[in-house]
Amino acid sequence: MKYTRIPHTDIRISKICLGTMTWGRQNNEDDAHEQMDYALDEGVNFFDTAELYPVPAKKELYAVTEELIGNWFKKTGNRDKVVLASKIAGPGHAANHIRSTGFSKESIISAVEGSLKRLQTDYIDLYQLHWPERNTNYFGQRGYNAHAVDVWDDNIHQVLETLRDLIAEGKIRHVGLSNETPWGTMRYLEESKVHQSLPRMMTIQNPYNLLNRLFEVGLSEISMREQIGLLAYSPLGFGTLSGKYLTEIPPRKARVTLFPNYNRYSNDNAVAATEQYAQLAKEHGLSMAQMALAFVNTRPFLTSNIIGATSMEQLKENIGSIDVDLSDEVLEGIEEIHNAIPNPAP
């Protein structure tokens, strides 16, 4: 395994992060525990979860993923071996069953305390805002809709104050963003610069993969100049970059088959690009999934690459990508495809 650090801290984390969003829906508790056992044995010491998981979110399954992780901590005693990240859900349809009060002080405190109880731990190493409260573009929205109704009042100072107090209490160690834009990222960073008693956002968890490299537009410069590390999620684009959906009959238990609304990586341009990436991998004797993950691993703004799997076979392949070195020829081939079909799946 290769390791990095959460920026501005001494916390050493694996460059491969174990994602958990399928646990409790596509994977049962035994599956989840087997994945954590294997990942830890392979040197993966960074796990990412959220109160929203598993997804697609359902009221009856609220926060089950955190419960499964907490049960594993209790069973194994491995809490001190893991750098643990979780998230508070933002407002909106996907989280109506959780709360409707956004990132108010009471909401954040309640969310943290709920996660701590379910995770059976006294602290969370990295606590993230899952998506913004305000109207902006995330979750597949290509551009910002300036005409959309937005009743959000700028509460960033108050959010950081609440997080500061939770850090002081020892319930969380550091904080980060997720699904955030360049404006939002800089707004949080500047607030903590002007008011130095407020905590600094250390990481940003956004989508990044061969079909969606929009992080490179604006956010990559912020990431590198401000040292806010990318935790790349969906590095395989809901599994499409494994090539498994390029068959006439889609795999029966795969995510996009089970949940057709998870289709942002399945439009015509995305499929065309995926076919070209599959051919490139084949020409160079590479697993397509490992090529896609290894590309993400090479990015200078990456702090950790969040992989997920519904089978042990997938998990082993995904973790193994850390040992794959891409040749200059492969990297040049990737850029040729990207230039021809740039960011088909925002």
CSV table of C-alpha atoms in Angstrom, one decimal, residues 18-37 54-55 61 64-72 75 253 255 258 309-312 315:
chain,number,residue,atom,x,y,z
A,18,LEU,CA,-12.5,1.8,1.5
A,19,GLY,CA,-15.9,3.1,0.5
A,20,THR,CA,-19.0,1.6,2.2
A,21,MET,CA,-22.1,2.9,0.6
A,22,THR,CA,-23.4,-0.5,-0.5
A,23,TRP,CA,-23.2,-2.1,2.9
A,24,GLY,CA,-26.7,-2.8,4.2
A,25,ARG,CA,-28.3,-2.9,0.8
A,26,GLN,CA,-26.3,-4.7,-1.8
A,27,ASN,CA,-24.0,-6.2,0.8
A,28,ASN,CA,-25.0,-7.8,4.2
A,29,GLU,CA,-23.1,-7.5,7.5
A,30,ASP,CA,-21.0,-10.6,6.8
A,31,ASP,CA,-19.9,-9.1,3.5
A,32,ALA,CA,-19.1,-5.8,5.1
A,33,HIS,CA,-17.0,-7.4,7.8
A,34,GLU,CA,-15.1,-9.5,5.3
A,35,GLN,CA,-14.3,-6.5,3.2
A,36,MET,CA,-13.0,-4.6,6.2
A,37,ASP,CA,-10.9,-7.5,7.3
A,54,PRO,CA,-26.6,2.7,2.3
A,55,VAL,CA,-27.7,4.2,-1.0
A,61,LEU,CA,-32.3,1.6,6.1
A,64,VAL,CA,-27.4,0.9,8.6
A,65,THR,CA,-23.9,1.2,7.1
A,66,GLU,CA,-22.6,3.0,10.2
A,67,GLU,CA,-24.1,0.3,12.4
A,68,LEU,CA,-22.4,-2.5,10.5
A,69,ILE,CA,-19.0,-0.7,10.9
A,70,GLY,CA,-19.7,-0.1,14.6
A,71,ASN,CA,-20.4,-3.8,15.0
A,72,TRP,CA,-17.1,-4.6,13.3
A,75,LYS,CA,-16.1,-7.4,17.4
A,253,LYS,CA,-26.8,-7.7,-9.5
A,255,ARG,CA,-25.7,-1.2,-9.3
A,258,LEU,CA,-30.6,-2.7,-9.9
A,309,ALA,CA,-17.1,-3.2,-4.2
A,310,THR,CA,-20.0,-5.6,-3.9
A,311,SER,CA,-17.8,-8.7,-4.2
A,312,MET,CA,-14.5,-9.8,-2.8
A,315,LEU,CA,-12.4,-5.5,-3.9
